[in-house]
Amino acid sequence: VGSCERNWKLLVACILVLGGLAVAVSLALGMEVSQNHAATDEPTVQPTSSPTHDRRPTLQVVEERGVVRCGFRRCGANGKYGCAVDYVDVCRFVASVLFGNSSKFDSVSVTLGNRFQVLQSRKADLLLSGDTHLVEREIKEPTTGVGFAFSTPFVYSGIKYLGDEDMVRCAEEEQRFDNCRQLKICVLANTTLSEIIARLFPSDFYTTMAPYELSERYLDGTCNTILHEFPRAWLL
């Protein structure tokens, strides 16, 4: 797992996020004792509360259901699941291993903003959308408050500032004074990049947005610098 260094040689691991991290649930047992009446074994007529968490392992749930649910983001002009055909193929591989049939999977639509909530609620069994492996997400993912298990990284990339030469230097050196007060950074919303930039700069120095807006907002002057993944950044 890489750390965010000032020289911005940050390796970002794009990985599968596997659901089903065991959650420890404590059960408080109590006994009501009366000075005037002995405790009885008579059952209560009041129904007990429904369980709020299925404590079965994810693998057991998937095997009993008969299909694996893969979480994909829709992206691109045709709204295709997975953003890349490789992710769909990975889901087929998982289904083949589990059931001997590569068609035994369901596609679950997720977004950058809700993907971890969908996984935590078990509406999806795993995420296949190039999510970044961070220690923080293993221990306590910010949007859900729980940790998740990750596969071995299979794609690596870095991050890079693009734009006005002077403003790029300000961003790389994390300067916010003098000429650098004009710095305005555009960054993808609900991503590792937006989490990084929020740690480095006050909110008035950056704007978060959807992928298709990055180039438009740079051209209309909303920002003079873009923070993006490298080598994808050259496509902008």
mmCIF file of C-alpha atoms in Angstrom:
data_model
loop_
_atom_site.group_PDB
_atom_site.id
_atom_site.type_symbol
_atom_site.label_atom_id
_atom_site.label_comp_id
_atom_site.label_asym_id
_atom_site.label_seq_id
_atom_site.Cartn_x
_atom_site.Cartn_y
_atom_site.Cartn_z
ATOM 1 C CA VAL A 1 0.000 0.000 0.000
ATOM 2 C CA GLY A 2 1.569 3.255 -1.071
ATOM 3 C CA SER A 3 1.504 6.487 0.914
ATOM 4 C CA CYS A 4 0.916 9.979 -0.481
ATOM 5 C CA GLU A 5 4.396 11.469 -0.893
ATOM 6 C CA ARG A 6 5.146 15.090 -1.698
ATOM 7 C CA ASN A 7 6.898 14.152 -4.923
ATOM 8 C CA TRP A 8 3.607 12.529 -6.000
ATOM 9 C CA LYS A 9 5.122 9.213 -6.941
ATOM 10 C CA LEU A 10 2.061 7.511 -5.544
ATOM 11 C CA LEU A 11 1.228 4.040 -6.727
ATOM 12 C CA VAL A 12 -2.472 3.335 -6.641
ATOM 13 C CA ALA A 13 -3.516 -0.277 -6.577
ATOM 14 C CA CYS A 14 -6.699 -1.019 -8.528
ATOM 15 C CA ILE A 15 -8.166 -4.104 -7.002
ATOM 16 C CA LEU A 16 -11.218 -6.154 -6.362
ATOM 17 C CA VAL A 17 -12.991 -5.423 -3.143
ATOM 18 C CA LEU A 18 -14.326 -8.554 -1.513
ATOM 19 C CA GLY A 19 -17.314 -8.363 0.802
ATOM 20 C CA GLY A 20 -18.132 -10.295 3.901
ATOM 21 C CA LEU A 21 -15.614 -9.200 6.519
ATOM 22 C CA ALA A 22 -16.620 -10.900 9.741
ATOM 23 C CA VAL A 23 -18.353 -8.597 12.162
ATOM 24 C CA ALA A 24 -18.155 -9.350 15.857
ATOM 25 C CA VAL A 25 -21.510 -8.966 17.526
ATOM 26 C CA SER A 26 -21.781 -9.008 21.288
ATOM 27 C CA LEU A 27 -24.942 -10.311 22.889
ATOM 28 C CA ALA A 28 -25.928 -8.953 26.252
ATOM 29 C CA LEU A 29 -27.813 -11.462 28.354
ATOM 30 C CA GLY A 30 -29.901 -10.224 31.223
ATOM 31 C CA MET A 31 -32.157 -11.649 33.887
ATOM 32 C CA GLU A 32 -34.827 -9.694 35.659
ATOM 33 C CA VAL A 33 -35.112 -10.619 39.288
ATOM 34 C CA SER A 34 -37.959 -9.523 41.527
ATOM 35 C CA GLN A 35 -37.844 -9.554 45.300
ATOM 36 C CA ASN A 36 -41.438 -10.764 45.466
ATOM 37 C CA HIS A 37 -41.597 -13.143 42.479
ATOM 38 C CA ALA A 38 -39.294 -15.948 41.400
ATOM 39 C CA ALA A 39 -38.065 -15.995 37.784
ATOM 40 C CA THR A 40 -40.098 -18.257 35.499
ATOM 41 C CA ASP A 41 -39.361 -20.000 32.199
ATOM 42 C CA GLU A 42 -42.631 -18.901 30.600
ATOM 43 C CA PRO A 43 -42.021 -17.680 27.014
ATOM 44 C CA THR A 44 -42.898 -14.126 26.112
ATOM 45 C CA VAL A 45 -45.675 -13.445 23.631
ATOM 46 C CA GLN A 46 -43.825 -10.426 22.250
ATOM 47 C CA PRO A 47 -41.908 -11.095 18.984
ATOM 48 C CA THR A 48 -38.182 -10.596 19.033
ATOM 49 C CA SER A 49 -36.510 -8.040 16.792
ATOM 50 C CA SER A 50 -35.399 -9.100 13.330
ATOM 51 C CA PRO A 51 -31.628 -9.544 12.972
ATOM 52 C CA THR A 52 -29.917 -6.545 11.403
ATOM 53 C CA HIS A 53 -26.877 -8.418 10.105
ATOM 54 C CA ASP A 54 -26.501 -11.762 8.379
ATOM 55 C CA ARG A 55 -23.520 -13.302 10.125
ATOM 56 C CA ARG A 56 -23.066 -16.094 7.623
ATOM 57 C CA PRO A 57 -19.826 -15.933 5.603
ATOM 58 C CA THR A 58 -20.262 -14.331 2.187
ATOM 59 C CA LEU A 59 -19.147 -17.529 0.450
ATOM 60 C CA GLN A 60 -21.888 -19.504 2.193
ATOM 61 C CA VAL A 61 -24.520 -16.927 1.229
ATOM 62 C CA VAL A 62 -23.384 -16.959 -2.414
ATOM 63 C CA GLU A 63 -23.339 -20.762 -2.645
ATOM 64 C CA GLU A 64 -26.837 -21.039 -1.190
ATOM 65 C CA ARG A 65 -28.148 -18.337 -3.531
ATOM 66 C CA GLY A 66 -26.641 -19.993 -6.605
ATOM 67 C CA VAL A 67 -25.280 -16.810 -8.222
ATOM 68 C CA VAL A 68 -22.582 -14.306 -7.337
ATOM 69 C CA ARG A 69 -23.484 -10.613 -7.379
ATOM 70 C CA CYS A 70 -20.777 -8.398 -8.837
ATOM 71 C CA GLY A 71 -20.891 -4.642 -8.309
ATOM 72 C CA PHE A 72 -20.035 -2.607 -11.424
ATOM 73 C CA ARG A 73 -20.110 1.078 -12.216
ATOM 74 C CA ARG A 74 -21.811 2.194 -15.417
ATOM 75 C CA CYS A 75 -19.575 4.404 -17.497
ATOM 76 C CA GLY A 76 -18.962 5.480 -21.048
ATOM 77 C CA ALA A 77 -21.381 6.667 -23.696
ATOM 78 C CA ASN A 78 -23.256 3.365 -23.829
ATOM 79 C CA GLY A 79 -23.538 3.010 -20.051
ATOM 80 C CA LYS A 80 -21.764 -0.334 -20.155
ATOM 81 C CA TYR A 81 -21.195 -2.142 -16.875
ATOM 82 C CA GLY A 82 -17.709 -2.519 -15.523
ATOM 83 C CA CYS A 83 -15.979 0.352 -17.343
ATOM 84 C CA ALA A 84 -13.742 -2.290 -18.899
ATOM 85 C CA VAL A 85 -14.591 -5.725 -20.218
ATOM 86 C CA ASP A 86 -11.843 -7.208 -18.027
ATOM 87 C CA TYR A 87 -13.918 -6.590 -14.891
ATOM 88 C CA VAL A 88 -16.875 -8.483 -16.316
ATOM 89 C CA ASP A 89 -14.543 -11.318 -17.261
ATOM 90 C CA VAL A 90 -13.231 -11.450 -13.688
ATOM 91 C CA CYS A 91 -16.805 -11.864 -12.439
ATOM 92 C CA ARG A 92 -17.283 -14.718 -14.912
ATOM 93 C CA PHE A 93 -14.096 -16.346 -13.625
ATOM 94 C CA VAL A 94 -15.383 -16.149 -10.051
ATOM 95 C CA ALA A 95 -18.694 -17.713 -11.107
ATOM 96 C CA SER A 96 -16.834 -20.488 -12.921
ATOM 97 C CA VAL A 97 -14.815 -21.328 -9.823
ATOM 98 C CA LEU A 98 -17.857 -21.275 -7.521
ATOM 99 C CA PHE A 99 -20.426 -23.002 -9.712
ATOM 100 C CA GLY A 100 -18.620 -24.404 -12.734
ATOM 101 C CA ASN A 101 -20.712 -22.056 -14.867
ATOM 102 C CA SER A 102 -19.466 -18.622 -15.947
ATOM 103 C CA SER A 103 -23.001 -17.298 -16.452
ATOM 104 C CA LYS A 104 -23.949 -17.705 -12.790
ATOM 105 C CA PHE A 105 -23.565 -14.032 -11.885
ATOM 106 C CA ASP A 106 -25.750 -10.948 -11.546
ATOM 107 C CA SER A 107 -24.599 -7.410 -12.323
ATOM 108 C CA VAL A 108 -25.333 -4.874 -9.583
ATOM 109 C CA SER A 109 -25.183 -1.198 -10.507
ATOM 110 C CA VAL A 110 -23.086 0.922 -8.125
ATOM 111 C CA THR A 111 -21.760 4.481 -8.211
ATOM 112 C CA LEU A 112 -18.612 6.096 -6.868
ATOM 113 C CA GLY A 113 -20.724 7.498 -4.054
ATOM 114 C CA ASN A 114 -22.551 4.354 -2.898
ATOM 115 C CA ARG A 115 -20.367 1.393 -3.854
ATOM 116 C CA PHE A 116 -19.139 0.594 -0.360
ATOM 117 C CA GLN A 117 -22.613 0.982 1.137
ATOM 118 C CA VAL A 118 -23.952 -1.486 -1.443
ATOM 119 C CA LEU A 119 -21.205 -3.938 -0.529
ATOM 120 C CA GLN A 120 -21.740 -3.495 3.199
ATOM 121 C CA SER A 121 -25.482 -4.122 2.838
ATOM 122 C CA ARG A 122 -24.711 -7.339 0.881
ATOM 123 C CA LYS A 123 -26.625 -6.238 -2.173
ATOM 124 C CA ALA A 124 -23.331 -7.045 -3.913
ATOM 125 C CA ASP A 125 -20.868 -9.765 -2.933
ATOM 126 C CA LEU A 126 -17.800 -8.086 -4.419
ATOM 127 C CA LEU A 127 -16.879 -4.882 -6.199
ATOM 128 C CA LEU A 128 -15.202 -4.944 -9.595
ATOM 129 C CA SER A 129 -14.627 -1.326 -10.485
ATOM 130 C CA GLY A 130 -10.938 -0.573 -10.000
ATOM 131 C CA ASP A 131 -11.137 0.545 -6.372
ATOM 132 C CA THR A 132 -7.989 1.653 -4.607
ATOM 133 C CA HIS A 133 -6.521 -0.481 -1.855
ATOM 134 C CA LEU A 134 -5.984 1.665 1.246
ATOM 135 C CA VAL A 135 -5.211 0.513 4.773
ATOM 136 C CA GLU A 136 -7.947 2.876 5.936
ATOM 137 C CA ARG A 137 -10.511 0.938 3.893
ATOM 138 C CA GLU A 138 -9.345 -2.339 5.395
ATOM 139 C CA ILE A 139 -9.865 -1.042 8.919
ATOM 140 C CA LYS A 140 -12.683 1.518 8.728
ATOM 141 C CA GLU A 141 -13.952 2.683 5.364
ATOM 142 C CA PRO A 142 -15.216 6.262 5.902
ATOM 143 C CA THR A 143 -18.676 6.021 4.301
ATOM 144 C CA THR A 144 -19.700 2.783 6.072
ATOM 145 C CA GLY A 145 -17.603 2.699 9.233
ATOM 146 C CA VAL A 146 -16.559 -0.927 8.616
ATOM 147 C CA GLY A 147 -13.547 -2.625 7.046
ATOM 148 C CA PHE A 148 -13.361 -4.661 3.857
ATOM 149 C CA ALA A 149 -11.077 -7.391 2.521
ATOM 150 C CA PHE A 150 -9.129 -6.747 -0.681
ATOM 151 C CA SER A 151 -7.627 -9.020 -3.285
ATOM 152 C CA THR A 152 -4.026 -8.797 -4.438
ATOM 153 C CA PRO A 153 -3.613 -5.667 -6.621
ATOM 154 C CA PHE A 154 -3.619 -6.443 -10.331
ATOM 155 C CA VAL A 155 -3.288 -2.940 -11.836
ATOM 156 C CA TYR A 156 -1.009 -0.118 -10.724
ATOM 157 C CA SER A 157 -1.117 3.554 -11.684
ATOM 158 C CA GLY A 158 0.007 6.916 -10.357
ATOM 159 C CA ILE A 159 -1.467 10.402 -10.053
ATOM 160 C CA LYS A 160 -0.445 13.586 -11.794
ATOM 161 C CA TYR A 161 -1.291 17.286 -11.932
ATOM 162 C CA LEU A 162 -2.088 18.730 -15.368
ATOM 163 C CA GLY A 163 -2.628 22.324 -16.452
ATOM 164 C CA ASP A 164 -0.960 25.721 -16.162
ATOM 165 C CA GLU A 165 2.749 25.243 -15.514
ATOM 166 C CA ASP A 166 2.915 27.707 -12.613
ATOM 167 C CA MET A 167 -0.231 26.348 -10.982
ATOM 168 C CA VAL A 168 0.957 22.756 -11.381
ATOM 169 C CA ARG A 169 4.138 23.714 -9.520
ATOM 170 C CA CYS A 170 2.032 25.314 -6.760
ATOM 171 C CA ALA A 171 -0.026 22.130 -6.443
ATOM 172 C CA GLU A 172 2.978 19.817 -6.411
ATOM 173 C CA GLU A 173 4.701 21.935 -3.770
ATOM 174 C CA GLU A 174 1.428 22.397 -1.843
ATOM 175 C CA GLN A 175 1.807 26.175 -1.899
ATOM 176 C CA ARG A 176 -1.218 28.398 -1.225
ATOM 177 C CA PHE A 177 0.239 31.896 -0.917
ATOM 178 C CA ASP A 178 1.298 34.767 -3.212
ATOM 179 C CA ASN A 179 0.674 33.757 -6.847
ATOM 180 C CA CYS A 180 -0.420 30.298 -5.693
ATOM 181 C CA ARG A 181 -3.570 31.785 -4.158
ATOM 182 C CA GLN A 182 -5.014 31.572 -7.681
ATOM 183 C CA LEU A 183 -4.722 27.774 -7.650
ATOM 184 C CA LYS A 184 -7.989 25.984 -8.489
ATOM 185 C CA ILE A 185 -7.893 22.197 -8.804
ATOM 186 C CA CYS A 186 -10.500 19.998 -10.503
ATOM 187 C CA VAL A 187 -10.702 16.427 -9.226
ATOM 188 C CA LEU A 188 -13.067 13.457 -9.601
ATOM 189 C CA ALA A 189 -15.724 13.288 -6.885
ATOM 190 C CA ASN A 190 -16.018 10.306 -4.509
ATOM 191 C CA THR A 191 -12.612 8.880 -5.412
ATOM 192 C CA THR A 192 -9.291 8.269 -3.749
ATOM 193 C CA LEU A 193 -8.072 11.389 -5.560
ATOM 194 C CA SER A 194 -10.706 13.554 -3.872
ATOM 195 C CA GLU A 195 -9.764 12.071 -0.491
ATOM 196 C CA ILE A 196 -6.103 12.891 -1.120
ATOM 197 C CA ILE A 197 -6.723 16.460 -2.247
ATOM 198 C CA ALA A 198 -8.954 17.108 0.777
ATOM 199 C CA ARG A 199 -6.020 16.273 3.046
ATOM 200 C CA LEU A 200 -3.669 18.600 1.177
ATOM 201 C CA PHE A 201 -5.729 21.736 0.481
ATOM 202 C CA PRO A 202 -8.632 23.703 2.002
ATOM 203 C CA SER A 203 -11.951 23.211 0.209
ATOM 204 C CA ASP A 204 -11.780 26.593 -1.561
ATOM 205 C CA PHE A 205 -8.740 25.403 -3.550
ATOM 206 C CA TYR A 206 -10.444 22.480 -5.303
ATOM 207 C CA THR A 207 -13.728 21.430 -6.915
ATOM 208 C CA THR A 208 -15.005 17.859 -7.252
ATOM 209 C CA MET A 209 -16.985 16.719 -10.283
ATOM 210 C CA ALA A 210 -17.967 13.867 -12.594
ATOM 211 C CA PRO A 211 -15.382 12.471 -15.075
ATOM 212 C CA TYR A 212 -17.002 14.021 -18.154
ATOM 213 C CA GLU A 213 -16.801 17.491 -16.549
ATOM 214 C CA LEU A 214 -13.043 17.641 -16.009
ATOM 215 C CA SER A 215 -12.050 18.939 -19.435
ATOM 216 C CA GLU A 216 -15.095 21.236 -19.659
ATOM 217 C CA ARG A 217 -14.432 22.882 -16.295
ATOM 218 C CA TYR A 218 -10.762 23.354 -17.139
ATOM 219 C CA LEU A 219 -11.621 25.020 -20.455
ATOM 220 C CA ASP A 220 -14.247 27.337 -18.946
ATOM 221 C CA GLY A 221 -11.834 28.514 -16.239
ATOM 222 C CA THR A 222 -13.445 26.814 -13.243
ATOM 223 C CA CYS A 223 -10.026 25.340 -12.543
ATOM 224 C CA ASN A 224 -6.494 25.879 -13.796
ATOM 225 C CA THR A 225 -5.163 22.472 -12.716
ATOM 226 C CA ILE A 226 -6.503 18.909 -12.908
ATOM 227 C CA LEU A 227 -5.547 16.063 -10.573
ATOM 228 C CA HIS A 228 -5.968 12.747 -12.357
ATOM 229 C CA GLU A 229 -4.632 9.241 -12.616
ATOM 230 C CA PHE A 230 -1.554 8.629 -14.719
ATOM 231 C CA PRO A 231 -1.299 7.249 -17.435
ATOM 232 C CA ARG A 232 -5.039 7.893 -17.935
ATOM 233 C CA ALA A 233 -4.424 11.630 -17.620
ATOM 234 C CA TRP A 234 -3.033 11.881 -21.145
ATOM 235 C CA LEU A 235 -6.484 10.962 -22.499
ATOM 236 C CA LEU A 236 -8.065 14.205 -21.219
#
